[in-house]
Amino acid sequence: MTKKIQKVIIIGSGPAGLTAAIYAARANLNPIVFEGLQPGGQLTITTDVENYPGFPDGIMGPEMMDLFRKQAQRFEAETHFLTVDKVDLTERPFKVFVGDKIHHAETIIVSTGASAQLLGLESESKLMGYGVSACATCDGFFFKEKKVLIVGGGDSAMEEAIFLTKFASSVSIVHRRDELRASKIMQERALNNPKIDVIWNSSIERMIGDPSNGGLTGVVLKDTVSGETSELKCDGVFIAIGHTPNSDLFRGKLDLDEKGYIITGADNTSTSVDGVFASGDIQDTVYRQAVTAAGSGCMAALDAEHFLENNPLD
C-alpha cells in the first residue's frame, strides 16, 4: 500500500496558521492543520479584540479564532487538536510525527507562534484579559484615564510604557533592580515622559481582583531589597518581559536567529529548507499583531502553492 502524501501540512493554529489553511484549502491543496497545545494561539487568552479589520464592534479572541477555523473547514481544510512531536525535514516528502502516526507532506507551513513570557503567578493567570495583558498595543485602548503598571526593564518595556501614555493617566514601570537594561535613548524617552515613573527594586507578588467583578483592582508589591510587601491600587498590569518563540521542534533542522525565531526570506516566507515555510509570530520579531500574522499566513500559503507548481514530487 502506497503512503498518502499531503500537499500541505500546517503546524500551529493562530491567525497565521488558520489563514494559511483558508488560502491553501481554496487552492485545492487539502491542507491538514495540527493545532497544538494552544488551539487558536495567543488570541485565545485575549478577551476583546478591537483592532482587527471587519469587526467594528470588536470580538472576543476565542470567538474570532473559531470563525477563522470554521472558514478553513468550509473549504475542506482538516483541523486537528493534536500536537506534533517531531519532524524530519531531511528529504521530501517530509515526515511529521503525531503520536504514533507519521504524516507525509510535500510542503510544511510552520505557524507555531511565540509565547509571551509571564510572571507565573496564579493570580496573573486568573486575571489575564481582565486587567492583565501581555500586549500594550492590543489592549492599551481599554485603559483610557486609568492607572497602569508595566513590568520589565528592556527596550520593549520602555516602548510599551510610552505607548500606554497615549491612553493611561499614569504609567508606573515596576522593575526588580535599581537600573534598567533598556538602551540609553529608550530610557531617556521613557523617564522624560511626565506620565511615567519607575518603582525600583520591586516585583509583583500577587495581583488583586476578581474576573467576575470588575477584574484587577491592584497588586501586592515586594521590595527586592528589604523583602517588605505593600499594596498598590491600579487598573491594569502589562507584562513586558519578552517573548519565547515556539521553535524547539525545529532546532537543528531550520535556521533560527539568536533568540530562536525562524529566519525567513526578505520578501517571502521561505525557510532554510526548500518546501518549508514559516508565518506569524514564529518568524516575526517586530509586529506581533493578529492582522500581520494573518497576512504572513496568506503569504506562506501562496509561497507553498507556487513551490508545489514548480517542484512536483516524482
PDB file of C-alpha atoms in Angstrom:
ATOM      1  CA  MET A   1       0.000   0.000   0.000  1.00  0.00           C
ATOM      2  CA  THR A   2       1.460   3.366  -1.014  1.00  0.00           C
ATOM      3  CA  LYS A   3       1.704   6.018   1.671  1.00  0.00           C
ATOM      4  CA  LYS A   4      -0.575   9.038   1.420  1.00  0.00           C
ATOM      5  CA  ILE A   5       1.326  12.266   0.841  1.00  0.00           C
ATOM      6  CA  GLN A   6      -0.359  15.553   1.774  1.00  0.00           C
ATOM      7  CA  LYS A   7       0.265  18.605  -0.352  1.00  0.00           C
ATOM      8  CA  VAL A   8       0.459  20.881   2.725  1.00  0.00           C
ATOM      9  CA  ILE A   9       0.688  20.285   6.456  1.00  0.00           C
ATOM     10  CA  ILE A  10       0.305  23.338   8.686  1.00  0.00           C
ATOM     11  CA  ILE A  11       1.763  23.208  12.190  1.00  0.00           C
ATOM     12  CA  GLY A  12       0.103  25.732  14.503  1.00  0.00           C
ATOM     13  CA  SER A  13      -3.263  27.421  14.522  1.00  0.00           C
ATOM     14  CA  GLY A  14      -3.276  31.103  15.377  1.00  0.00           C
ATOM     15  CA  PRO A  15      -4.253  33.737  12.808  1.00  0.00           C
ATOM     16  CA  ALA A  16      -1.229  32.746  10.689  1.00  0.00           C
ATOM     17  CA  GLY A  17      -1.867  29.004  10.592  1.00  0.00           C
ATOM     18  CA  LEU A  18      -5.609  29.253  10.051  1.00  0.00           C
ATOM     19  CA  THR A  19      -5.273  31.937   7.352  1.00  0.00           C
ATOM     20  CA  ALA A  20      -2.720  29.716   5.615  1.00  0.00           C
ATOM     21  CA  ALA A  21      -5.283  26.914   5.851  1.00  0.00           C
ATOM     22  CA  ILE A  22      -8.005  29.076   4.253  1.00  0.00           C
ATOM     23  CA  TYR A  23      -5.783  30.007   1.310  1.00  0.00           C
ATOM     24  CA  ALA A  24      -4.312  26.522   0.860  1.00  0.00           C
ATOM     25  CA  ALA A  25      -7.764  24.931   1.006  1.00  0.00           C
ATOM     26  CA  ARG A  26      -9.172  27.372  -1.560  1.00  0.00           C
ATOM     27  CA  ALA A  27      -6.270  26.390  -3.824  1.00  0.00           C
ATOM     28  CA  ASN A  28      -7.425  22.730  -3.554  1.00  0.00           C
ATOM     29  CA  LEU A  29      -4.302  21.740  -1.634  1.00  0.00           C
ATOM     30  CA  ASN A  30      -6.348  19.927   1.051  1.00  0.00           C
ATOM     31  CA  PRO A  31      -4.243  21.112   3.995  1.00  0.00           C
ATOM     32  CA  ILE A  32      -4.115  19.389   7.360  1.00  0.00           C
ATOM     33  CA  VAL A  33      -3.705  21.670  10.384  1.00  0.00           C
ATOM     34  CA  PHE A  34      -2.255  20.356  13.637  1.00  0.00           C
ATOM     35  CA  GLU A  35      -3.402  22.987  16.126  1.00  0.00           C
ATOM     36  CA  GLY A  36      -1.099  22.097  19.006  1.00  0.00           C
ATOM     37  CA  LEU A  37      -1.232  22.867  22.724  1.00  0.00           C
ATOM     38  CA  GLN A  38      -2.986  26.228  22.348  1.00  0.00           C
ATOM     39  CA  PRO A  39      -5.525  25.947  19.522  1.00  0.00           C
ATOM     40  CA  GLY A  40      -6.137  29.431  18.181  1.00  0.00           C
ATOM     41  CA  GLY A  41      -2.828  30.725  19.530  1.00  0.00           C
ATOM     42  CA  GLN A  42      -2.330  33.723  21.812  1.00  0.00           C
ATOM     43  CA  LEU A  43      -5.681  35.246  20.836  1.00  0.00           C
ATOM     44  CA  THR A  44      -7.430  32.593  22.890  1.00  0.00           C
ATOM     45  CA  ILE A  45      -6.188  34.342  26.056  1.00  0.00           C
ATOM     46  CA  THR A  46      -7.336  37.749  24.768  1.00  0.00           C
ATOM     47  CA  THR A  47     -10.802  38.932  25.709  1.00  0.00           C
ATOM     48  CA  ASP A  48     -11.749  41.840  23.423  1.00  0.00           C
ATOM     49  CA  VAL A  49     -10.113  42.295  20.012  1.00  0.00           C
ATOM     50  CA  GLU A  50     -10.977  45.743  18.680  1.00  0.00           C
ATOM     51  CA  ASN A  51      -8.205  46.371  16.157  1.00  0.00           C
ATOM     52  CA  TYR A  52      -8.863  43.578  13.661  1.00  0.00           C
ATOM     53  CA  PRO A  53     -10.464  44.963  10.474  1.00  0.00           C
ATOM     54  CA  GLY A  54     -14.010  43.856   9.780  1.00  0.00           C
ATOM     55  CA  PHE A  55     -15.233  43.750  13.373  1.00  0.00           C
ATOM     56  CA  PRO A  56     -16.385  47.333  14.097  1.00  0.00           C
ATOM     57  CA  ASP A  57     -17.915  46.347  17.444  1.00  0.00           C
ATOM     58  CA  GLY A  58     -14.927  44.223  18.463  1.00  0.00           C
ATOM     59  CA  ILE A  59     -14.912  40.472  19.010  1.00  0.00           C
ATOM     60  CA  MET A  60     -13.704  38.067  21.690  1.00  0.00           C
ATOM     61  CA  GLY A  61     -10.348  36.480  20.823  1.00  0.00           C
ATOM     62  CA  PRO A  62     -11.505  32.838  21.118  1.00  0.00           C
ATOM     63  CA  GLU A  63     -14.634  33.600  19.078  1.00  0.00           C
ATOM     64  CA  MET A  64     -12.550  35.157  16.301  1.00  0.00           C
ATOM     65  CA  MET A  65     -10.261  32.144  16.145  1.00  0.00           C
ATOM     66  CA  ASP A  66     -13.290  29.864  15.990  1.00  0.00           C
ATOM     67  CA  LEU A  67     -14.530  31.857  12.970  1.00  0.00           C
ATOM     68  CA  PHE A  68     -11.102  31.514  11.309  1.00  0.00           C
ATOM     69  CA  ARG A  69     -11.244  27.746  11.920  1.00  0.00           C
ATOM     70  CA  LYS A  70     -14.792  27.394  10.542  1.00  0.00           C
ATOM     71  CA  GLN A  71     -13.836  29.351   7.441  1.00  0.00           C
ATOM     72  CA  ALA A  72     -10.893  26.999   6.815  1.00  0.00           C
ATOM     73  CA  GLN A  73     -13.111  23.963   7.403  1.00  0.00           C
ATOM     74  CA  ARG A  74     -15.709  25.323   4.974  1.00  0.00           C
ATOM     75  CA  PHE A  75     -13.120  24.895   2.208  1.00  0.00           C
ATOM     76  CA  GLU A  76     -12.329  21.383   3.495  1.00  0.00           C
ATOM     77  CA  ALA A  77      -9.182  22.054   5.462  1.00  0.00           C
ATOM     78  CA  GLU A  78      -8.720  19.337   8.083  1.00  0.00           C
ATOM     79  CA  THR A  79      -8.073  20.695  11.579  1.00  0.00           C
ATOM     80  CA  HIS A  80      -6.973  18.526  14.481  1.00  0.00           C
ATOM     81  CA  PHE A  81      -6.432  19.414  18.146  1.00  0.00           C
ATOM     82  CA  LEU A  82      -3.219  17.409  18.119  1.00  0.00           C
ATOM     83  CA  THR A  83       0.414  18.249  18.865  1.00  0.00           C
ATOM     84  CA  VAL A  84       3.306  17.482  16.542  1.00  0.00           C
ATOM     85  CA  ASP A  85       6.022  15.585  18.429  1.00  0.00           C
ATOM     86  CA  LYS A  86       8.844  15.836  15.895  1.00  0.00           C
ATOM     87  CA  VAL A  87       9.574  16.453  12.221  1.00  0.00           C
ATOM     88  CA  ASP A  88      12.018  15.032   9.697  1.00  0.00           C
ATOM     89  CA  LEU A  89      12.926  17.669   7.113  1.00  0.00           C
ATOM     90  CA  THR A  90      15.907  15.876   5.579  1.00  0.00           C
ATOM     91  CA  GLU A  91      14.064  14.952   2.371  1.00  0.00           C
ATOM     92  CA  ARG A  92      10.722  15.356   0.624  1.00  0.00           C
ATOM     93  CA  PRO A  93       8.168  14.141   1.345  1.00  0.00           C
ATOM     94  CA  PHE A  94       8.762  15.498   4.841  1.00  0.00           C
ATOM     95  CA  LYS A  95       7.710  13.443   7.849  1.00  0.00           C
ATOM     96  CA  VAL A  96       5.517  14.860  10.614  1.00  0.00           C
ATOM     97  CA  PHE A  97       5.198  12.676  13.715  1.00  0.00           C
ATOM     98  CA  VAL A  98       1.962  12.989  15.692  1.00  0.00           C
ATOM     99  CA  GLY A  99       1.577  10.427  18.468  1.00  0.00           C
ATOM    100  CA  ASP A 100       2.101   7.003  16.902  1.00  0.00           C
ATOM    101  CA  LYS A 101       1.295   8.227  13.376  1.00  0.00           C
ATOM    102  CA  ILE A 102       3.616   9.528  10.671  1.00  0.00           C
ATOM    103  CA  HIS A 103       2.171  12.005   8.172  1.00  0.00           C
ATOM    104  CA  HIS A 104       3.968  12.779   4.925  1.00  0.00           C
ATOM    105  CA  ALA A 105       3.893  16.192   3.279  1.00  0.00           C
ATOM    106  CA  GLU A 106       5.222  17.809   0.125  1.00  0.00           C
ATOM    107  CA  THR A 107       5.328  21.167   1.926  1.00  0.00           C
ATOM    108  CA  ILE A 108       5.071  22.339   5.524  1.00  0.00           C
ATOM    109  CA  ILE A 109       3.945  25.707   6.861  1.00  0.00           C
ATOM    110  CA  VAL A 110       5.185  26.431  10.385  1.00  0.00           C
ATOM    111  CA  SER A 111       2.916  28.759  12.374  1.00  0.00           C
ATOM    112  CA  THR A 112       3.721  27.736  15.932  1.00  0.00           C
ATOM    113  CA  GLY A 113       3.882  31.326  17.193  1.00  0.00           C
ATOM    114  CA  ALA A 114       5.623  32.791  20.194  1.00  0.00           C
ATOM    115  CA  SER A 115       4.554  32.833  23.812  1.00  0.00           C
ATOM    116  CA  ALA A 116       4.715  35.941  25.956  1.00  0.00           C
ATOM    117  CA  GLN A 117       6.894  35.350  28.988  1.00  0.00           C
ATOM    118  CA  LEU A 118       4.777  35.781  32.092  1.00  0.00           C
ATOM    119  CA  LEU A 119       5.465  36.081  35.812  1.00  0.00           C
ATOM    120  CA  GLY A 120       3.973  32.670  36.543  1.00  0.00           C
ATOM    121  CA  LEU A 121       1.569  33.826  39.264  1.00  0.00           C
ATOM    122  CA  GLU A 122      -1.738  32.045  39.788  1.00  0.00           C
ATOM    123  CA  SER A 123      -3.454  35.437  40.151  1.00  0.00           C
ATOM    124  CA  GLU A 124      -1.871  36.575  36.873  1.00  0.00           C
ATOM    125  CA  SER A 125      -3.357  33.603  35.038  1.00  0.00           C
ATOM    126  CA  LYS A 126      -6.768  34.174  36.641  1.00  0.00           C
ATOM    127  CA  LEU A 127      -6.857  37.882  35.708  1.00  0.00           C
ATOM    128  CA  MET A 128      -5.339  37.596  32.212  1.00  0.00           C
ATOM    129  CA  GLY A 129      -7.692  39.561  29.974  1.00  0.00           C
ATOM    130  CA  TYR A 130      -9.357  41.155  32.999  1.00  0.00           C
ATOM    131  CA  GLY A 131      -6.902  43.970  33.628  1.00  0.00           C
ATOM    132  CA  VAL A 132      -3.753  41.916  32.987  1.00  0.00           C
ATOM    133  CA  SER A 133      -2.250  41.889  29.491  1.00  0.00           C
ATOM    134  CA  ALA A 134       0.935  40.935  27.672  1.00  0.00           C
ATOM    135  CA  CYS A 135       0.309  43.295  24.740  1.00  0.00           C
ATOM    136  CA  ALA A 136       0.064  47.067  25.184  1.00  0.00           C
ATOM    137  CA  THR A 137      -0.643  47.728  21.502  1.00  0.00           C
ATOM    138  CA  CYS A 138      -3.515  45.236  21.641  1.00  0.00           C
ATOM    139  CA  ASP A 139      -5.141  46.391  24.875  1.00  0.00           C
ATOM    140  CA  GLY A 140      -3.906  49.894  25.737  1.00  0.00           C
ATOM    141  CA  PHE A 141      -7.052  51.484  24.308  1.00  0.00           C
ATOM    142  CA  PHE A 142      -9.123  49.939  27.126  1.00  0.00           C
ATOM    143  CA  PHE A 143      -7.210  51.891  29.786  1.00  0.00           C
ATOM    144  CA  LYS A 144      -8.129  55.492  28.973  1.00  0.00           C
ATOM    145  CA  GLU A 145      -7.515  57.713  32.005  1.00  0.00           C
ATOM    146  CA  LYS A 146      -6.556  54.657  34.092  1.00  0.00           C
ATOM    147  CA  LYS A 147      -3.559  53.976  36.305  1.00  0.00           C
ATOM    148  CA  VAL A 148      -1.469  51.136  34.896  1.00  0.00           C
ATOM    149  CA  LEU A 149       1.732  49.279  35.739  1.00  0.00           C
ATOM    150  CA  ILE A 150       4.195  47.788  33.310  1.00  0.00           C
ATOM    151  CA  VAL A 151       6.623  45.039  34.353  1.00  0.00           C
ATOM    152  CA  GLY A 152      10.005  44.935  32.645  1.00  0.00           C
ATOM    153  CA  GLY A 153      13.213  46.858  32.090  1.00  0.00           C
ATOM    154  CA  GLY A 154      14.164  46.380  28.450  1.00  0.00           C
ATOM    155  CA  ASP A 155      13.535  48.358  25.275  1.00  0.00           C
ATOM    156  CA  SER A 156      10.170  46.702  24.644  1.00  0.00           C
ATOM    157  CA  ALA A 157       9.004  47.634  28.150  1.00  0.00           C
ATOM    158  CA  MET A 158      10.017  51.262  27.548  1.00  0.00           C
ATOM    159  CA  GLU A 159       8.270  51.292  24.158  1.00  0.00           C
ATOM    160  CA  GLU A 160       5.095  49.870  25.668  1.00  0.00           C
ATOM    161  CA  ALA A 161       5.230  52.307  28.603  1.00  0.00           C
ATOM    162  CA  ILE A 162       5.489  55.258  26.185  1.00  0.00           C
ATOM    163  CA  PHE A 163       2.674  53.837  24.056  1.00  0.00           C
ATOM    164  CA  LEU A 164       0.427  53.456  27.117  1.00  0.00           C
ATOM    165  CA  THR A 165       0.800  57.161  27.987  1.00  0.00           C
ATOM    166  CA  LYS A 166      -1.437  57.868  24.969  1.00  0.00           C
ATOM    167  CA  PHE A 167      -4.305  56.391  26.966  1.00  0.00           C
ATOM    168  CA  ALA A 168      -3.484  55.941  30.661  1.00  0.00           C
ATOM    169  CA  SER A 169      -3.428  58.757  33.205  1.00  0.00           C
ATOM    170  CA  SER A 170      -0.194  57.351  34.668  1.00  0.00           C
ATOM    171  CA  VAL A 171       2.227  54.528  33.910  1.00  0.00           C
ATOM    172  CA  SER A 172       4.483  53.033  36.572  1.00  0.00           C
ATOM    173  CA  ILE A 173       7.332  50.761  35.486  1.00  0.00           C
ATOM    174  CA  VAL A 174       7.890  48.010  38.061  1.00  0.00           C
ATOM    175  CA  HIS A 175      11.497  46.856  37.946  1.00  0.00           C
ATOM    176  CA  ARG A 176      13.211  44.336  40.210  1.00  0.00           C
ATOM    177  CA  ARG A 177      16.599  46.092  40.144  1.00  0.00           C
ATOM    178  CA  ASP A 178      17.832  49.665  40.568  1.00  0.00           C
ATOM    179  CA  GLU A 179      18.787  50.169  36.925  1.00  0.00           C
ATOM    180  CA  LEU A 180      17.100  49.411  33.600  1.00  0.00           C
ATOM    181  CA  ARG A 181      18.649  47.260  30.903  1.00  0.00           C
ATOM    182  CA  ALA A 182      16.988  49.244  28.096  1.00  0.00           C
ATOM    183  CA  SER A 183      19.151  51.249  25.695  1.00  0.00           C
ATOM    184  CA  LYS A 184      20.086  54.735  26.871  1.00  0.00           C
ATOM    185  CA  ILE A 185      17.904  56.505  24.307  1.00  0.00           C
ATOM    186  CA  MET A 186      14.838  54.425  25.223  1.00  0.00           C
ATOM    187  CA  GLN A 187      15.429  55.064  28.939  1.00  0.00           C
ATOM    188  CA  GLU A 188      15.639  58.800  28.298  1.00  0.00           C
ATOM    189  CA  ARG A 189      12.449  58.821  26.263  1.00  0.00           C
ATOM    190  CA  ALA A 190      10.553  56.938  28.946  1.00  0.00           C
ATOM    191  CA  LEU A 191      11.947  58.701  32.005  1.00  0.00           C
ATOM    192  CA  ASN A 192      11.483  62.151  30.459  1.00  0.00           C
ATOM    193  CA  ASN A 193       7.783  61.468  29.921  1.00  0.00           C
ATOM    194  CA  PRO A 194       5.836  63.213  32.696  1.00  0.00           C
ATOM    195  CA  LYS A 195       3.278  60.396  32.843  1.00  0.00           C
ATOM    196  CA  ILE A 196       5.900  57.711  33.557  1.00  0.00           C
ATOM    197  CA  ASP A 197       7.589  56.878  36.860  1.00  0.00           C
ATOM    198  CA  VAL A 198       9.632  53.867  37.990  1.00  0.00           C
ATOM    199  CA  ILE A 199       9.103  51.715  41.063  1.00  0.00           C
ATOM    200  CA  TRP A 200      12.669  50.462  41.618  1.00  0.00           C
ATOM    201  CA  ASN A 201      13.761  47.244  43.365  1.00  0.00           C
ATOM    202  CA  SER A 202      10.259  45.815  43.259  1.00  0.00           C
ATOM    203  CA  SER A 203       8.422  42.778  41.974  1.00  0.00           C
ATOM    204  CA  ILE A 204       4.759  41.813  41.871  1.00  0.00           C
ATOM    205  CA  GLU A 205       3.949  39.134  44.439  1.00  0.00           C
ATOM    206  CA  ARG A 206       0.251  38.884  43.706  1.00  0.00           C
ATOM    207  CA  MET A 207      -2.463  40.532  41.658  1.00  0.00           C
ATOM    208  CA  ILE A 208      -5.691  41.538  43.360  1.00  0.00           C
ATOM    209  CA  GLY A 209      -9.146  41.358  41.831  1.00  0.00           C
ATOM    210  CA  ASP A 210     -11.973  39.130  40.655  1.00  0.00           C
ATOM    211  CA  PRO A 211     -12.575  38.377  36.941  1.00  0.00           C
ATOM    212  CA  SER A 212     -16.336  38.235  37.555  1.00  0.00           C
ATOM    213  CA  ASN A 213     -16.444  41.507  39.486  1.00  0.00           C
ATOM    214  CA  GLY A 214     -14.572  44.273  37.692  1.00  0.00           C
ATOM    215  CA  GLY A 215     -11.268  42.466  37.216  1.00  0.00           C
ATOM    216  CA  LEU A 216      -7.925  43.753  38.511  1.00  0.00           C
ATOM    217  CA  THR A 217      -8.004  46.349  41.296  1.00  0.00           C
ATOM    218  CA  GLY A 218      -4.373  46.347  42.472  1.00  0.00           C
ATOM    219  CA  VAL A 219      -1.211  44.396  43.201  1.00  0.00           C
ATOM    220  CA  VAL A 220       0.937  43.323  46.126  1.00  0.00           C
ATOM    221  CA  LEU A 221       4.479  44.609  45.593  1.00  0.00           C
ATOM    222  CA  LYS A 222       7.560  43.125  47.214  1.00  0.00           C
ATOM    223  CA  ASP A 223      10.671  45.205  47.853  1.00  0.00           C
ATOM    224  CA  THR A 224      13.502  43.062  46.440  1.00  0.00           C
ATOM    225  CA  VAL A 225      15.999  44.580  48.899  1.00  0.00           C
ATOM    226  CA  SER A 226      14.111  44.639  52.207  1.00  0.00           C
ATOM    227  CA  GLY A 227      11.570  41.908  51.458  1.00  0.00           C
ATOM    228  CA  GLU A 228       8.727  44.115  52.679  1.00  0.00           C
ATOM    229  CA  THR A 229       5.375  43.965  50.901  1.00  0.00           C
ATOM    230  CA  SER A 230       2.804  46.656  50.212  1.00  0.00           C
ATOM    231  CA  GLU A 231      -0.445  47.033  48.274  1.00  0.00           C
ATOM    232  CA  LEU A 232      -0.778  49.374  45.318  1.00  0.00           C
ATOM    233  CA  LYS A 233      -4.073  50.184  43.633  1.00  0.00           C
ATOM    234  CA  CYS A 234      -4.106  50.142  39.830  1.00  0.00           C
ATOM    235  CA  ASP A 235      -6.433  49.409  36.924  1.00  0.00           C
ATOM    236  CA  GLY A 236      -4.118  47.451  34.675  1.00  0.00           C
ATOM    237  CA  VAL A 237      -0.864  45.474  34.595  1.00  0.00           C
ATOM    238  CA  PHE A 238       1.101  44.921  31.385  1.00  0.00           C
ATOM    239  CA  ILE A 239       3.794  42.238  31.322  1.00  0.00           C
ATOM    240  CA  ALA A 240       6.698  43.194  29.040  1.00  0.00           C
ATOM    241  CA  ILE A 241       9.492  40.774  29.892  1.00  0.00           C
ATOM    242  CA  GLY A 242       9.867  39.277  26.429  1.00  0.00           C
ATOM    243  CA  HIS A 243       8.557  36.524  24.167  1.00  0.00           C
ATOM    244  CA  THR A 244       9.741  32.965  23.604  1.00  0.00           C
ATOM    245  CA  PRO A 245       9.358  31.588  20.066  1.00  0.00           C
ATOM    246  CA  ASN A 246       7.831  28.111  19.983  1.00  0.00           C
ATOM    247  CA  SER A 247      10.614  26.703  17.837  1.00  0.00           C
ATOM    248  CA  ASP A 248      12.048  23.804  19.867  1.00  0.00           C
ATOM    249  CA  LEU A 249      10.642  21.365  17.304  1.00  0.00           C
ATOM    250  CA  PHE A 250      12.857  22.912  14.625  1.00  0.00           C
ATOM    251  CA  ARG A 251      16.183  23.371  16.420  1.00  0.00           C
ATOM    252  CA  GLY A 252      18.954  21.924  14.261  1.00  0.00           C
ATOM    253  CA  LYS A 253      16.507  21.495  11.382  1.00  0.00           C
ATOM    254  CA  LEU A 254      15.810  25.081  10.304  1.00  0.00           C
ATOM    255  CA  ASP A 255      17.967  28.184  10.586  1.00  0.00           C
ATOM    256  CA  LEU A 256      16.977  30.169  13.685  1.00  0.00           C
ATOM    257  CA  ASP A 257      18.190  33.561  14.900  1.00  0.00           C
ATOM    258  CA  GLU A 258      19.939  34.004  18.249  1.00  0.00           C
ATOM    259  CA  LYS A 259      16.590  34.249  20.055  1.00  0.00           C
ATOM    260  CA  GLY A 260      15.146  31.159  18.401  1.00  0.00           C
ATOM    261  CA  TYR A 261      12.908  32.754  15.762  1.00  0.00           C
ATOM    262  CA  ILE A 262      12.779  31.020  12.378  1.00  0.00           C
ATOM    263  CA  ILE A 263      14.660  33.004   9.727  1.00  0.00           C
ATOM    264  CA  THR A 264      12.680  33.592   6.524  1.00  0.00           C
ATOM    265  CA  GLY A 265      13.491  35.250   3.219  1.00  0.00           C
ATOM    266  CA  ALA A 266      13.406  39.019   2.784  1.00  0.00           C
ATOM    267  CA  ASP A 267      10.348  39.060   0.515  1.00  0.00           C
ATOM    268  CA  ASN A 268       8.840  35.652   1.210  1.00  0.00           C
ATOM    269  CA  THR A 269       8.170  33.072   3.907  1.00  0.00           C
ATOM    270  CA  SER A 270      10.782  30.541   2.762  1.00  0.00           C
ATOM    271  CA  THR A 271      12.984  28.963   5.426  1.00  0.00           C
ATOM    272  CA  SER A 272      16.422  27.372   5.079  1.00  0.00           C
ATOM    273  CA  VAL A 273      14.781  24.139   3.856  1.00  0.00           C
ATOM    274  CA  ASP A 274      13.137  24.234   0.419  1.00  0.00           C
ATOM    275  CA  GLY A 275       9.454  23.444   0.758  1.00  0.00           C
ATOM    276  CA  VAL A 276       9.191  24.562   4.389  1.00  0.00           C
ATOM    277  CA  PHE A 277       7.648  27.965   5.063  1.00  0.00           C
ATOM    278  CA  ALA A 278       7.085  29.950   8.253  1.00  0.00           C
ATOM    279  CA  SER A 279       4.474  32.567   9.099  1.00  0.00           C
ATOM    280  CA  GLY A 280       3.251  34.571  12.064  1.00  0.00           C
ATOM    281  CA  ASP A 281       4.978  35.226  15.361  1.00  0.00           C
ATOM    282  CA  ILE A 282       7.410  32.313  14.939  1.00  0.00           C
ATOM    283  CA  GLN A 283       9.269  34.487  12.397  1.00  0.00           C
ATOM    284  CA  ASP A 284       8.034  37.983  13.306  1.00  0.00           C
ATOM    285  CA  THR A 285      10.165  39.679  15.945  1.00  0.00           C
ATOM    286  CA  VAL A 286       8.730  43.144  15.316  1.00  0.00           C
ATOM    287  CA  TYR A 287       4.961  43.490  14.869  1.00  0.00           C
ATOM    288  CA  ARG A 288       3.306  40.509  16.598  1.00  0.00           C
ATOM    289  CA  GLN A 289      -0.236  41.523  15.668  1.00  0.00           C
ATOM    290  CA  ALA A 290      -3.115  39.277  14.634  1.00  0.00           C
ATOM    291  CA  VAL A 291      -3.538  41.101  11.346  1.00  0.00           C
ATOM    292  CA  THR A 292       0.154  40.871  10.392  1.00  0.00           C
ATOM    293  CA  ALA A 293       0.193  37.185  11.373  1.00  0.00           C
ATOM    294  CA  ALA A 294      -2.836  36.566   9.151  1.00  0.00           C
ATOM    295  CA  GLY A 295      -1.123  38.412   6.310  1.00  0.00           C
ATOM    296  CA  SER A 296       2.000  36.285   6.562  1.00  0.00           C
ATOM    297  CA  GLY A 297      -0.172  33.133   6.727  1.00  0.00           C
ATOM    298  CA  CYS A 298      -1.631  34.161   3.362  1.00  0.00           C
ATOM    299  CA  MET A 299       1.899  34.697   2.033  1.00  0.00           C
ATOM    300  CA  ALA A 300       3.037  31.262   3.233  1.00  0.00           C
ATOM    301  CA  ALA A 301       0.111  29.516   1.547  1.00  0.00           C
ATOM    302  CA  LEU A 302       0.775  31.347  -1.738  1.00  0.00           C
ATOM    303  CA  ASP A 303       4.507  30.559  -1.459  1.00  0.00           C
ATOM    304  CA  ALA A 304       3.707  26.876  -0.834  1.00  0.00           C
ATOM    305  CA  GLU A 305       1.319  26.793  -3.815  1.00  0.00           C
ATOM    306  CA  HIS A 306       3.951  28.283  -6.145  1.00  0.00           C
ATOM    307  CA  PHE A 307       6.602  25.898  -4.795  1.00  0.00           C
ATOM    308  CA  LEU A 308       4.363  22.884  -5.457  1.00  0.00           C
ATOM    309  CA  GLU A 309       3.710  24.028  -9.023  1.00  0.00           C
ATOM    310  CA  ASN A 310       7.440  24.345  -9.719  1.00  0.00           C
ATOM    311  CA  ASN A 311       8.734  21.381  -7.692  1.00  0.00           C
ATOM    312  CA  PRO A 312       6.438  18.365  -8.182  1.00  0.00           C
ATOM    313  CA  LEU A 313       7.485  15.147  -6.494  1.00  0.00           C
ATOM    314  CA  ASP A 314       8.359  12.373  -8.928  1.00  0.00           C
TER     315      ASP A 314
END
